[in-house]
Amino acid sequence: MQQAQVHYNDAGTPVSDLFGDIYFSDNGGLDETDYVFLHKNQLPQRWFTHPRAFFHIAETGFGTGLNFLLTWLRFRQYKADAVTCQRLYFSSFEKYPFSKADLTKALAAWPQLAELTNLLVESYPVALPGPHRMSFDDGSVVLDLWLGDVNELLPQVPEHNKVDAWFLDGFAPSKNPDMWQQNLFNQMFRLSHSGTTASTFTCAGFVRRGLNDAGFSASKTKGHGQKREMLIASAERAAELNLERPDNVMVIGAGVAGINAAFALWQKGLKVQLLCTDAEAGMGASHNRQGAVYPNLHATYDLMSSLSCQSFLYARQFYATWLENLTVAADWCGVLTLACNDNLVKRQHKIQLQPFATSGLFKAVTKEQAGEIAGLALPYDGLFFPTAGWLCPQQYCQQMALWLSSRGIDIQYNTQVQAITQQERHCTVETTAGTLQVATVVLATGADLNSLDHQGSFPLRQIRGQVSHLQSQTMTPLKTVVCHQGYITPAYQQLHCVGATFDRSSGHSEVLDADNQQNLDLVNQTLGQPEWFEDAAVVSAKAGLRATVPDHMPVLGQQKQLWRFGALGARGLTWAPLLAEVLACAITKEPLPLTVQQLDSIDLQRYLHHTPKE
């Protein structure tokens, strides 16, 4: 991503060096947004009569975010008297994103938006291509910032993401002709429905003709201020919306995947029931004391890397927001990934040559710098992720379960599911506590994700992993998570986590002394028997079965009323918040925060070719 290069004119207005155009009017920029985009799309009036629980606005140029911030403010004011429409989605596309510093400086001109500006800047993503979801006001306002060329990105927006109002913004057609193409107008219409409207500050004839050719009905209307005319459009010829959504969902499984799924579905306004086979949440593979939260990067910014980065950025915002309500041990101390063998040296070298290396997500460090960051001497160079860290997954699951229970979610522990039968419009679930009927079922059962399937299984692999808990005086200075061929965490309650074994052949989760020794040996072999590890002594351990599939991507897919969510491997804490949000949006027909390619890459159907896709 190339970030915006700006200077400020005598009026203090940001001006693009690349396009030679201002980002908003020198005089009355806020009034112009209010008139051109809100008023001419009949907002906020439409929110009061809108038939769905959410309203979706899409914009073709985020710039400083001024349009979003004013819309957010108006939605806050509307929400005081809200009836049906409870959530605002705002999807915006930006090829040249502002840096945080420039964003803060540009928006300082609007002190009435200072609170919202601070919240936006705090969540503003690093400049990585693709969609980035940010959630505000307890999920009632959602910003999807799609970074990249709008004409390349719009075809990757799922058909599912129907738009209610378009803010056709961006630099003037004469300054930015590459954006104002027929493809843009065609894609806008593809993502519209019969009630969609659009507005734009320009009245250029080719824009009006392009909108009409795409299927809109476009016309001129009075412009703002000294601009005599502007354009408005409607999409009456587009298809009608499908407003169906289930009113209740059952989630089976109370690990990291199931707990996040239950939360996301509850936040979308659904009645949620959660079944857990154990006496408490987080007793399976989510039972560890400490789990690292950081992105997994390949040598190129491929589908795995992009989805991992977007999941990490969303997870960091999610945990920062919701852990304030919970008592969960966590520390965003950073994560070091060491180049401790030839393959990792080559991979990290290639990563550093990629354009995304300048995003600010990580920095390359020498072995001396790595040792200074960690607080202990380390023998390898590496990559440091300064905003990464760890949290306690079992605490998180149990605390979130208590919090959800206090919000009305029915959680049944010690309940085993024996069979699931799908009827035409509901599922019958037979359990040890009785037979239940529900509109939609989500299976989030980790290593048992295949066990209740009657429509074709998929190649789920169970990988046994054991984590050892160590006491050590000489490791006390450790300040960050260190990943080598295993990992070491800073102390929590005087214990460090060291692991984890990787065993494809064992299908049990018993703790083995041999695995504890293997974890100790791995540190000594990889890091050259460091002095600070000499007094490390194992005092306890935990073992569990992690679920993966051959391509190592997560699984999220639907077979009629049955959804399956899992195969998160050892990265559940990083993957789960965003993918649970994807799951909830798919079920409720709310805008999805992933590209079509990304959705296909995790879809269960990639392993069930014989099953018709719903």
Coordinates of C-alpha atoms in Angstrom, one line a residue:
M1 CA 0.0 0.0 0.0
Q2 CA 1.2 3.5 -0.8
Q3 CA 0.1 5.9 1.9
A4 CA -1.4 9.3 1.1
Q5 CA 1.1 12.1 0.6
V6 CA -0.5 15.4 1.7
H7 CA 0.2 19.0 2.4
Y8 CA -2.0 21.6 4.0
N9 CA -3.2 24.8 2.3
D10 CA -3.5 28.2 3.9
A11 CA -6.9 27.3 5.2
G12 CA -5.5 24.2 6.9
T13 CA -7.2 21.8 4.5
P14 CA -5.4 18.7 3.5
V15 CA -4.4 18.5 -0.2
S16 CA -3.3 15.4 -2.0
D17 CA 0.1 15.7 -3.6
L18 CA -0.7 12.9 -6.0
F19 CA -4.1 14.3 -7.3
G20 CA -3.7 18.0 -6.6
D21 CA -7.1 18.1 -5.0
I22 CA -8.5 18.9 -1.6
Y23 CA -10.0 16.2 0.7
F24 CA -12.9 18.4 1.8
S25 CA -14.1 21.9 1.2
D26 CA -12.1 24.8 2.7
N27 CA -15.4 26.3 3.9
G28 CA -18.1 24.1 5.3
G29 CA -16.7 20.6 4.6
L30 CA -18.9 19.1 7.3
D31 CA -22.0 20.9 5.9
E32 CA -21.1 19.6 2.4
T33 CA -21.0 16.0 3.7
D34 CA -24.3 16.5 5.5
Y35 CA -26.0 17.9 2.4
V36 CA -24.4 15.8 -0.4
F37 CA -24.3 12.4 1.2
L38 CA -26.7 12.3 4.2
H39 CA -29.5 14.6 3.1
K40 CA -29.5 13.5 -0.5
N41 CA -29.7 9.8 0.6
Q42 CA -32.6 10.8 2.9
L43 CA -30.6 10.1 6.0
P44 CA -31.3 9.9 8.9
Q45 CA -35.0 9.8 8.0
R46 CA -34.7 6.4 6.2
W47 CA -33.3 4.8 9.4
F48 CA -36.6 5.2 11.2
T49 CA -38.6 3.2 8.5
H50 CA -35.8 0.8 7.4
P51 CA -37.1 -2.8 7.5
R52 CA -33.9 -4.5 8.5
A53 CA -31.9 -4.6 11.7
F54 CA -29.0 -2.9 10.0
F55 CA -28.3 -0.2 7.3
H56 CA -25.3 -0.5 5.0
I57 CA -23.6 2.5 3.4
A58 CA -20.7 2.1 0.9
E59 CA -18.3 4.9 0.0
T60 CA -15.8 5.2 -2.8
G61 CA -13.1 7.1 -1.1
F62 CA -12.4 7.1 2.7
G63 CA -9.9 10.0 2.7
T64 CA -9.9 11.5 6.1
G65 CA -12.9 9.6 7.2
L66 CA -15.0 12.8 7.6
N67 CA -18.0 11.3 5.9
F68 CA -17.9 8.2 8.1
L69 CA -17.5 10.3 11.3
L70 CA -20.4 12.5 10.6
T71 CA -22.6 9.5 9.6
W72 CA -21.6 7.8 12.9
L73 CA -22.6 10.9 14.8
R74 CA -26.0 11.1 13.1
F75 CA -26.5 7.4 13.8
R76 CA -25.8 7.9 17.4
Q77 CA -28.3 10.6 17.6
Y78 CA -30.9 8.5 15.7
K79 CA -30.2 5.5 18.0
A80 CA -31.7 7.4 21.0
D81 CA -35.1 6.8 19.3
A82 CA -34.3 3.7 17.3
V83 CA -36.9 1.0 16.7
T84 CA -35.9 -1.7 14.1
C85 CA -32.5 -0.5 12.7
Q86 CA -29.9 -1.2 15.3
R87 CA -26.6 -1.3 13.4
L88 CA -24.8 0.8 10.9
Y89 CA -22.3 -0.8 8.5
F90 CA -20.1 1.6 6.6
S91 CA -17.9 0.1 3.9
S92 CA -15.3 2.5 2.4
F93 CA -12.6 2.0 -0.2
E94 CA -9.3 3.8 -0.1
K95 CA -6.3 3.3 -2.4
Y96 CA -4.0 5.8 -0.6
P97 CA -4.7 5.6 3.1
F98 CA -3.7 8.4 5.5
S99 CA -1.1 7.6 8.2
K100 CA -2.4 7.9 11.7
A101 CA -0.5 11.1 12.2
D102 CA -1.9 12.8 9.1
L103 CA -5.4 11.5 10.0
T104 CA -5.2 13.0 13.4
K105 CA -3.9 16.3 12.0
A106 CA -6.5 16.5 9.3
L107 CA -9.5 15.8 11.6
A108 CA -8.3 18.3 14.2
A109 CA -10.3 20.8 12.2
W110 CA -13.5 19.3 13.6
P111 CA -13.4 19.5 17.4
Q112 CA -17.1 18.5 17.5
L113 CA -16.0 15.1 16.2
A114 CA -13.1 14.8 18.6
E115 CA -14.4 11.8 20.6
L116 CA -15.2 9.8 17.5
T117 CA -11.9 10.8 15.8
N118 CA -10.0 9.4 18.8
L119 CA -11.9 6.1 18.6
L120 CA -11.2 5.9 14.9
V121 CA -7.5 6.7 15.2
E122 CA -7.1 4.2 18.0
S123 CA -8.5 1.3 15.8
Y124 CA -7.2 2.5 12.5
P125 CA -5.3 -0.4 10.8
V126 CA -1.8 -0.6 9.4
A127 CA -1.7 -0.2 5.7
L128 CA -2.3 -3.8 4.5
P129 CA -4.4 -4.5 1.4
G130 CA -7.9 -5.8 1.7
P131 CA -10.8 -5.3 4.1
H132 CA -10.3 -4.3 7.7
R133 CA -13.3 -4.4 10.1
M134 CA -13.5 -2.1 13.0
S135 CA -16.3 -2.2 15.5
F136 CA -17.5 0.7 17.6
D137 CA -20.3 1.5 20.2
D138 CA -20.7 -2.1 21.3
G139 CA -21.0 -3.3 17.7
S140 CA -23.8 -0.9 16.7
V141 CA -21.4 0.9 14.3
V142 CA -19.1 -1.2 12.0
L143 CA -16.5 0.3 9.7
D144 CA -15.1 -1.9 6.9
L145 CA -12.1 -0.1 5.4
W146 CA -11.2 -1.8 2.2
L147 CA -7.6 -0.8 1.3
G148 CA -6.7 -0.9 -2.4
D149 CA -8.1 0.2 -5.8
V150 CA -11.9 0.4 -5.6
N151 CA -12.2 -1.0 -9.2
E152 CA -10.1 -4.0 -8.2
L153 CA -11.8 -4.5 -4.8
L154 CA -15.5 -4.1 -5.7
P155 CA -15.6 -7.4 -7.7
Q156 CA -14.2 -9.1 -4.6
V157 CA -17.0 -7.8 -2.4
P158 CA -19.5 -10.7 -1.8
E159 CA -22.9 -10.5 -3.5
H160 CA -24.2 -10.9 0.0
N161 CA -23.1 -7.4 1.0
K162 CA -26.1 -5.5 -0.5
V163 CA -25.8 -1.7 0.0
D164 CA -28.6 0.6 1.0
A165 CA -26.9 3.9 0.2
W166 CA -23.8 4.9 -1.9
F167 CA -21.6 7.8 -1.1
L168 CA -20.0 8.2 -4.5
D169 CA -17.0 10.3 -3.3
G170 CA -13.3 10.6 -4.2
F171 CA -11.3 13.2 -6.0
A172 CA -13.0 15.0 -8.9
P173 CA -13.3 13.0 -12.1
S174 CA -11.0 15.4 -13.9
K175 CA -8.3 14.8 -11.2
N176 CA -8.9 11.0 -10.7
P177 CA -10.2 9.6 -14.0
D178 CA -8.9 6.1 -13.2
M179 CA -11.6 5.7 -10.5
W180 CA -14.6 7.0 -12.4
Q181 CA -15.0 4.0 -14.8
Q182 CA -18.1 2.1 -16.1
N183 CA -16.8 -0.9 -14.1
L184 CA -17.3 1.2 -10.9
F185 CA -20.9 2.0 -11.7
N186 CA -21.6 -1.6 -12.8
Q187 CA -20.2 -3.0 -9.6
M188 CA -22.2 -0.5 -7.6
F189 CA -25.4 -1.7 -9.2
R190 CA -24.4 -5.4 -8.6
L191 CA -24.3 -4.6 -4.9
S192 CA -27.5 -2.7 -4.9
H193 CA -31.2 -3.7 -4.3
S194 CA -34.4 -2.1 -5.3
G195 CA -34.3 0.4 -2.5
T196 CA -30.7 1.6 -2.9
T197 CA -29.9 5.2 -3.4
A198 CA -26.7 7.0 -4.4
S199 CA -25.4 10.6 -4.4
T200 CA -22.3 12.4 -5.5
F201 CA -20.9 15.9 -5.5
T202 CA -20.2 15.9 -9.3
C203 CA -22.7 16.4 -12.1
A204 CA -20.4 15.3 -14.9
G205 CA -22.4 14.0 -17.8
F206 CA -20.4 10.8 -18.3
V207 CA -21.0 9.9 -14.6
R208 CA -24.8 10.4 -15.0
R209 CA -24.7 8.3 -18.2
G210 CA -22.5 5.7 -16.6
L211 CA -24.9 5.3 -13.6
N212 CA -27.9 5.0 -16.0
D213 CA -26.1 2.5 -18.2
A214 CA -25.4 0.4 -15.1
G215 CA -29.0 0.3 -14.2
F216 CA -29.5 3.2 -11.9
S217 CA -31.9 6.1 -12.5
A218 CA -29.7 9.2 -12.2
S219 CA -30.6 12.8 -12.3
K220 CA -29.3 16.3 -11.4
T221 CA -30.3 18.2 -8.3
K222 CA -29.2 21.4 -6.6
G223 CA -25.6 21.2 -5.4
H224 CA -24.1 22.4 -2.2
G225 CA -22.9 26.0 -1.7
Q226 CA -21.4 27.4 -4.9
K227 CA -21.7 24.1 -6.8
R228 CA -24.8 24.6 -8.9
E229 CA -25.6 20.9 -9.5
M230 CA -24.9 17.4 -8.2
L231 CA -26.2 13.9 -9.0
I232 CA -28.5 11.6 -7.2
A233 CA -29.5 8.1 -8.3
S234 CA -31.8 5.2 -7.3
A235 CA -31.7 1.5 -8.1
E236 CA -35.4 0.6 -8.6
R237 CA -34.6 -1.9 -11.3
A238 CA -32.3 -4.0 -9.0
A239 CA -33.5 -7.1 -7.3
E240 CA -35.6 -7.1 -4.1
L241 CA -33.9 -8.0 -0.8
N242 CA -34.3 -11.3 0.9
L243 CA -35.1 -10.3 4.5
E244 CA -35.2 -13.9 5.9
R245 CA -33.0 -14.7 8.9
P246 CA -33.3 -17.2 11.7
D247 CA -34.5 -16.0 15.1
N248 CA -32.6 -18.6 17.1
V249 CA -29.3 -20.5 16.9
M250 CA -27.7 -23.3 18.9
V251 CA -23.9 -23.3 19.2
I252 CA -22.4 -26.7 20.2
G253 CA -19.0 -26.3 21.8
A254 CA -17.7 -23.8 24.3
G255 CA -14.0 -23.5 23.4
V256 CA -12.6 -20.4 21.8
A257 CA -14.5 -21.0 18.5
G258 CA -17.9 -21.7 20.1
I259 CA -17.7 -18.9 22.7
N260 CA -16.8 -16.3 20.0
A261 CA -19.5 -17.7 17.7
A262 CA -22.1 -17.4 20.5
F263 CA -21.0 -13.8 21.3
A264 CA -21.1 -12.7 17.6
L265 CA -24.5 -14.2 17.1
W266 CA -25.9 -12.6 20.3
Q267 CA -24.5 -9.2 19.2
K268 CA -26.4 -9.5 15.9
G269 CA -29.6 -9.8 18.0
L270 CA -30.3 -13.6 17.7
K271 CA -31.5 -15.8 20.5
V272 CA -28.5 -18.1 21.3
Q273 CA -28.3 -21.4 23.1
L274 CA -24.9 -22.8 23.9
L275 CA -24.3 -26.5 24.7
C276 CA -21.1 -27.8 26.3
T277 CA -20.1 -31.4 26.9
D278 CA -17.9 -30.5 29.9
A279 CA -18.7 -29.0 33.3
E280 CA -17.1 -25.7 32.3
A281 CA -16.2 -23.8 29.1
G282 CA -12.7 -24.1 27.6
M283 CA -11.9 -27.6 28.8
G284 CA -10.8 -29.0 25.5
A285 CA -7.9 -27.6 23.3
S286 CA -8.7 -24.1 24.7
H287 CA -7.6 -25.1 28.2
N288 CA -4.1 -23.6 28.0
R289 CA -2.7 -21.1 30.5
Q290 CA -1.3 -18.8 27.9
G291 CA -1.9 -18.6 24.1
A292 CA 0.0 -16.3 21.7
V293 CA -2.0 -13.8 19.5
Y294 CA 0.0 -12.9 16.4
P295 CA -0.3 -13.2 12.6
N296 CA 1.2 -16.0 10.6
L297 CA 3.1 -14.6 7.6
H298 CA 4.1 -16.5 4.5
A299 CA 6.9 -15.3 2.2
T300 CA 4.3 -13.5 0.1
Y301 CA 1.1 -11.7 1.0
D302 CA -1.1 -14.7 0.0
L303 CA -4.6 -15.6 1.1
M304 CA -3.3 -17.2 4.3
S305 CA -1.2 -14.2 5.2
S306 CA -3.9 -11.6 4.4
L307 CA -6.6 -13.5 6.3
S308 CA -4.2 -14.0 9.3
C309 CA -3.2 -10.4 9.4
Q310 CA -6.8 -9.2 9.1
S311 CA -7.8 -11.6 11.8
F312 CA -5.0 -10.5 14.1
L313 CA -5.8 -6.8 13.7
Y314 CA -9.5 -7.5 14.4
A315 CA -8.7 -9.7 17.4
R316 CA -6.5 -7.1 18.9
Q317 CA -9.3 -4.5 18.8
F318 CA -11.8 -7.1 19.9
Y319 CA -9.8 -8.1 23.0
A320 CA -8.9 -4.5 23.9
T321 CA -12.6 -3.7 23.9
W322 CA -14.2 -6.7 25.5
L323 CA -11.5 -7.8 28.0
E324 CA -12.4 -4.6 29.9
N325 CA -15.6 -6.4 30.9
L326 CA -13.8 -9.7 31.9
T327 CA -11.2 -10.8 34.4
V328 CA -8.7 -12.4 32.0
A329 CA -4.9 -12.5 32.2
A330 CA -3.4 -11.0 29.1
D331 CA -0.3 -9.0 28.2
W332 CA 0.3 -7.3 24.9
C333 CA 4.1 -7.6 25.3
G334 CA 4.9 -8.3 21.7
V335 CA 5.9 -11.5 20.0
L336 CA 9.4 -12.4 18.6
T337 CA 9.6 -15.0 15.8
L338 CA 13.2 -16.2 15.4
A339 CA 14.9 -17.2 12.2
C340 CA 16.3 -20.3 13.9
N341 CA 16.8 -22.6 10.8
D342 CA 17.7 -22.2 7.1
N343 CA 14.1 -22.3 5.9
L344 CA 13.0 -19.6 8.4
V345 CA 16.0 -17.4 7.4
K346 CA 14.9 -17.6 3.8
R347 CA 11.3 -17.0 4.6
Q348 CA 11.9 -14.0 6.8
H349 CA 14.3 -12.6 4.2
K350 CA 11.6 -12.8 1.6
I351 CA 9.0 -11.3 3.9
Q352 CA 11.3 -8.3 4.5
L353 CA 11.4 -7.7 0.7
Q354 CA 7.6 -7.7 0.3
P355 CA 5.7 -4.4 0.1
F356 CA 3.7 -5.3 3.2
A357 CA 7.0 -5.2 5.2
T358 CA 6.7 -1.4 5.4
S359 CA 3.2 -1.5 6.9
G360 CA 4.3 -1.2 10.5
L361 CA 2.9 -4.6 11.5
F362 CA 6.3 -5.9 12.4
K363 CA 10.0 -4.9 12.3
A364 CA 13.1 -6.9 11.5
V365 CA 15.6 -7.2 14.4
T366 CA 19.1 -8.5 14.8
K367 CA 19.9 -11.1 17.4
E368 CA 21.3 -8.4 19.6
Q369 CA 18.1 -6.3 19.3
A370 CA 16.0 -9.5 19.8
G371 CA 17.8 -10.2 23.0
E372 CA 17.3 -6.6 24.2
I373 CA 13.5 -6.8 23.4
A374 CA 13.2 -10.2 25.1
G375 CA 15.3 -9.4 28.1
L376 CA 17.4 -12.6 27.6
A377 CA 20.2 -13.4 25.2
L378 CA 19.0 -14.9 21.9
P379 CA 21.2 -16.4 19.1
Y380 CA 19.1 -15.5 16.0
D381 CA 17.7 -12.5 14.1
G382 CA 14.0 -12.4 13.7
L383 CA 10.8 -10.4 13.3
F384 CA 9.1 -8.5 16.2
F385 CA 5.4 -7.9 16.3
P386 CA 5.1 -5.1 18.8
T387 CA 1.3 -5.1 19.2
A388 CA 1.0 -8.9 19.6
G389 CA 1.1 -10.8 22.9
W390 CA -0.7 -13.5 24.9
L391 CA -3.9 -14.1 26.9
C392 CA -5.3 -17.0 28.9
P393 CA -7.7 -18.9 26.6
Q394 CA -9.4 -21.0 29.3
Q395 CA -10.0 -17.9 31.5
Y396 CA -11.3 -16.1 28.4
C397 CA -13.8 -18.8 27.5
Q398 CA -15.0 -19.2 31.1
Q399 CA -15.3 -15.4 31.8
M400 CA -17.0 -14.8 28.4
A401 CA -19.4 -17.7 29.2
L402 CA -20.4 -16.0 32.5
W403 CA -20.8 -12.7 30.8
L404 CA -23.0 -14.1 28.0
S405 CA -25.1 -16.0 30.6
S406 CA -25.7 -12.7 32.4
R407 CA -27.0 -11.3 29.0
G408 CA -29.6 -14.0 28.6
I409 CA -27.8 -16.7 26.7
D410 CA -28.9 -20.2 27.8
I411 CA -25.7 -22.3 28.5
Q412 CA -26.1 -26.0 29.2
Y413 CA -23.1 -27.8 30.6
N414 CA -22.5 -31.6 30.9
T415 CA -24.7 -32.0 27.8
Q416 CA -23.7 -34.3 25.0
V417 CA -25.2 -34.1 21.6
Q418 CA -26.1 -37.5 20.3
A419 CA -27.6 -36.7 16.9
I420 CA -28.6 -33.8 14.7
T421 CA -31.4 -34.2 12.1
Q422 CA -32.1 -31.5 9.6
Q423 CA -35.7 -30.8 8.5
E424 CA -36.7 -28.4 5.8
R425 CA -36.6 -25.3 8.0
H426 CA -35.1 -26.4 11.3
C427 CA -32.9 -28.9 13.1
T428 CA -33.8 -31.5 15.7
V429 CA -31.0 -32.0 18.2
E430 CA -31.0 -35.1 20.4
T431 CA -29.0 -34.6 23.6
T432 CA -28.5 -36.3 26.9
A433 CA -30.7 -33.5 28.4
G434 CA -33.6 -34.1 25.9
T435 CA -34.6 -33.4 22.3
L436 CA -34.4 -29.7 21.2
Q437 CA -35.5 -27.9 18.0
V438 CA -33.7 -24.9 16.7
A439 CA -33.6 -22.9 13.4
T440 CA -29.9 -23.1 12.9
V441 CA -27.0 -25.1 14.5
V442 CA -23.4 -24.2 14.6
L443 CA -20.9 -27.0 15.3
A444 CA -17.8 -25.6 17.0
T445 CA -16.5 -28.8 18.6
G446 CA -12.8 -28.6 17.8
A447 CA -11.2 -32.0 17.2
D448 CA -14.7 -33.6 17.1
L449 CA -16.0 -31.4 14.3
N450 CA -16.7 -34.4 12.1
S451 CA -18.3 -36.6 14.7
L452 CA -22.0 -35.5 14.3
D453 CA -21.9 -35.1 10.5
H454 CA -24.4 -37.1 8.4
Q455 CA -23.8 -35.4 5.1
G456 CA -20.2 -36.3 4.3
S457 CA -17.1 -35.8 6.4
F458 CA -14.0 -33.8 5.5
P459 CA -10.3 -34.5 6.1
L460 CA -10.0 -33.2 9.7
R461 CA -6.7 -34.0 11.3
Q462 CA -6.3 -34.3 15.1
I463 CA -2.9 -33.0 16.2
R464 CA -1.9 -33.8 19.8
G465 CA 0.0 -31.0 21.5
Q466 CA 1.4 -30.8 25.0
V467 CA 2.5 -27.6 26.7
S468 CA 4.8 -27.7 29.7
H469 CA 4.6 -25.3 32.6
L470 CA 8.1 -24.4 34.0
Q471 CA 9.5 -22.6 37.0
S472 CA 12.7 -20.8 36.5
Q473 CA 14.5 -18.0 38.3
T474 CA 16.9 -17.3 35.4
M475 CA 14.0 -16.9 32.9
T476 CA 12.3 -14.2 35.1
P477 CA 13.6 -11.3 32.9
L478 CA 11.7 -12.6 29.8
K479 CA 9.5 -9.7 28.6
T480 CA 8.0 -11.0 25.4
V481 CA 6.7 -14.2 23.8
V482 CA 9.6 -15.9 21.9
C483 CA 8.7 -18.3 19.0
H484 CA 11.5 -20.6 17.7
Q485 CA 10.4 -24.0 16.5
G486 CA 8.3 -24.0 19.6
Y487 CA 7.5 -21.1 21.9
I488 CA 8.3 -19.6 25.4
T489 CA 6.1 -17.2 27.3
P490 CA 6.8 -14.6 30.0
A491 CA 5.9 -15.8 33.4
Y492 CA 2.3 -15.8 34.6
Q493 CA 1.8 -16.7 38.2
Q494 CA 5.5 -17.7 38.4
L495 CA 5.1 -20.2 35.5
H496 CA 6.3 -20.0 31.9
C497 CA 4.6 -22.0 29.2
V498 CA 6.9 -23.9 26.9
G499 CA 5.8 -26.0 23.9
A500 CA 4.2 -27.4 22.1
T501 CA 4.7 -30.9 20.9
F502 CA 3.2 -31.8 17.5
D503 CA 2.0 -35.4 17.3
R504 CA -0.2 -36.7 14.4
S505 CA -0.4 -40.3 15.6
S506 CA -1.9 -40.0 19.1
G507 CA -5.6 -39.5 19.6
H508 CA -5.5 -38.9 23.3
S509 CA -4.9 -35.9 25.6
E510 CA -3.1 -37.5 28.5
V511 CA 0.0 -35.7 29.9
L512 CA 3.2 -37.6 29.1
D513 CA 6.6 -37.1 30.9
A514 CA 8.3 -37.9 27.6
D515 CA 6.6 -34.8 26.0
N516 CA 7.7 -32.6 28.8
Q517 CA 11.3 -33.7 28.1
Q518 CA 10.8 -33.2 24.4
N519 CA 9.7 -29.5 25.1
L520 CA 12.8 -28.9 27.2
D521 CA 15.1 -30.6 24.6
L522 CA 13.6 -28.5 21.8
V523 CA 14.5 -25.2 23.6
N524 CA 18.1 -26.4 24.3
Q525 CA 18.6 -27.8 20.8
T526 CA 17.2 -24.8 19.0
L527 CA 18.6 -22.0 21.1
G528 CA 22.0 -23.6 21.9
Q529 CA 21.5 -24.6 25.5
P530 CA 21.0 -21.0 26.8
E531 CA 22.3 -20.3 30.4
W532 CA 19.0 -18.7 31.3
F533 CA 17.2 -22.1 30.7
E534 CA 19.5 -24.2 32.9
D535 CA 17.3 -24.1 36.0
A536 CA 14.0 -24.7 34.2
A537 CA 11.9 -27.3 35.9
V538 CA 8.6 -28.7 34.8
V539 CA 5.9 -28.5 37.5
S540 CA 2.8 -29.3 35.4
A541 CA 1.5 -29.6 31.8
K542 CA -1.6 -29.7 29.7
A543 CA -2.2 -31.7 26.5
G544 CA -5.0 -31.4 23.9
L545 CA -6.1 -32.3 20.4
R546 CA -5.9 -29.4 17.9
A547 CA -7.9 -29.6 14.7
T548 CA -6.4 -28.8 11.3
V549 CA -7.1 -29.6 7.6
P550 CA -4.6 -30.3 4.8
D551 CA -4.4 -26.7 3.5
H552 CA -4.1 -25.4 7.1
M553 CA -6.8 -22.8 6.6
P554 CA -9.8 -22.6 8.9
V555 CA -13.1 -24.2 8.1
L556 CA -16.3 -22.2 8.1
G557 CA -19.2 -23.5 6.0
Q558 CA -22.9 -24.4 5.7
Q559 CA -25.0 -27.4 4.9
K560 CA -28.6 -26.3 5.0
Q561 CA -29.3 -25.3 8.6
L562 CA -26.0 -26.8 9.9
W563 CA -22.8 -24.7 10.0
R564 CA -19.4 -26.0 11.0
F565 CA -16.7 -23.7 12.4
G566 CA -13.2 -24.9 13.3
A567 CA -9.9 -26.3 12.2
L568 CA -8.2 -23.3 13.8
G569 CA -5.1 -25.3 14.7
A570 CA -2.9 -23.6 17.3
R571 CA -4.1 -20.1 16.3
G572 CA -7.7 -20.1 17.7
L573 CA -7.2 -16.9 19.7
T574 CA -6.1 -15.1 16.5
W575 CA -8.6 -16.5 14.1
A576 CA -11.7 -16.9 16.2
P577 CA -13.0 -13.3 16.7
L578 CA -13.1 -12.3 13.1
L579 CA -14.3 -15.7 11.7
A580 CA -17.0 -15.8 14.4
E581 CA -18.1 -12.3 13.1
V582 CA -18.1 -13.7 9.5
L583 CA -20.2 -16.7 10.7
A584 CA -22.7 -14.4 12.4
C585 CA -22.9 -12.0 9.4
A586 CA -23.4 -15.0 7.0
I587 CA -26.3 -16.3 9.1
T588 CA -28.0 -12.9 9.6
K589 CA -27.3 -11.7 6.1
E590 CA -25.3 -8.7 7.3
P591 CA -22.2 -7.4 5.4
L592 CA -19.2 -9.8 5.4
P593 CA -15.7 -8.5 6.2
L594 CA -13.8 -10.7 3.8
T595 CA -13.2 -10.9 0.0
V596 CA -14.9 -13.5 -2.2
Q597 CA -11.5 -15.3 -2.5
Q598 CA -11.0 -15.3 1.2
L599 CA -14.5 -16.7 1.8
D600 CA -13.9 -19.5 -0.7
S601 CA -10.6 -20.3 0.9
I602 CA -12.2 -21.2 4.2
D603 CA -15.5 -22.6 2.9
L604 CA -16.3 -26.1 4.0
Q605 CA -17.4 -26.8 0.4
R606 CA -13.8 -27.0 -0.8
Y607 CA -13.7 -30.4 0.9
L608 CA -17.3 -31.4 0.1
H609 CA -17.5 -31.2 -3.7
H610 CA -20.3 -33.7 -3.9
T611 CA -22.6 -31.5 -1.7
P612 CA -24.5 -28.8 -3.4
K613 CA -23.6 -25.3 -2.1
E614 CA -26.4 -23.5 -0.4

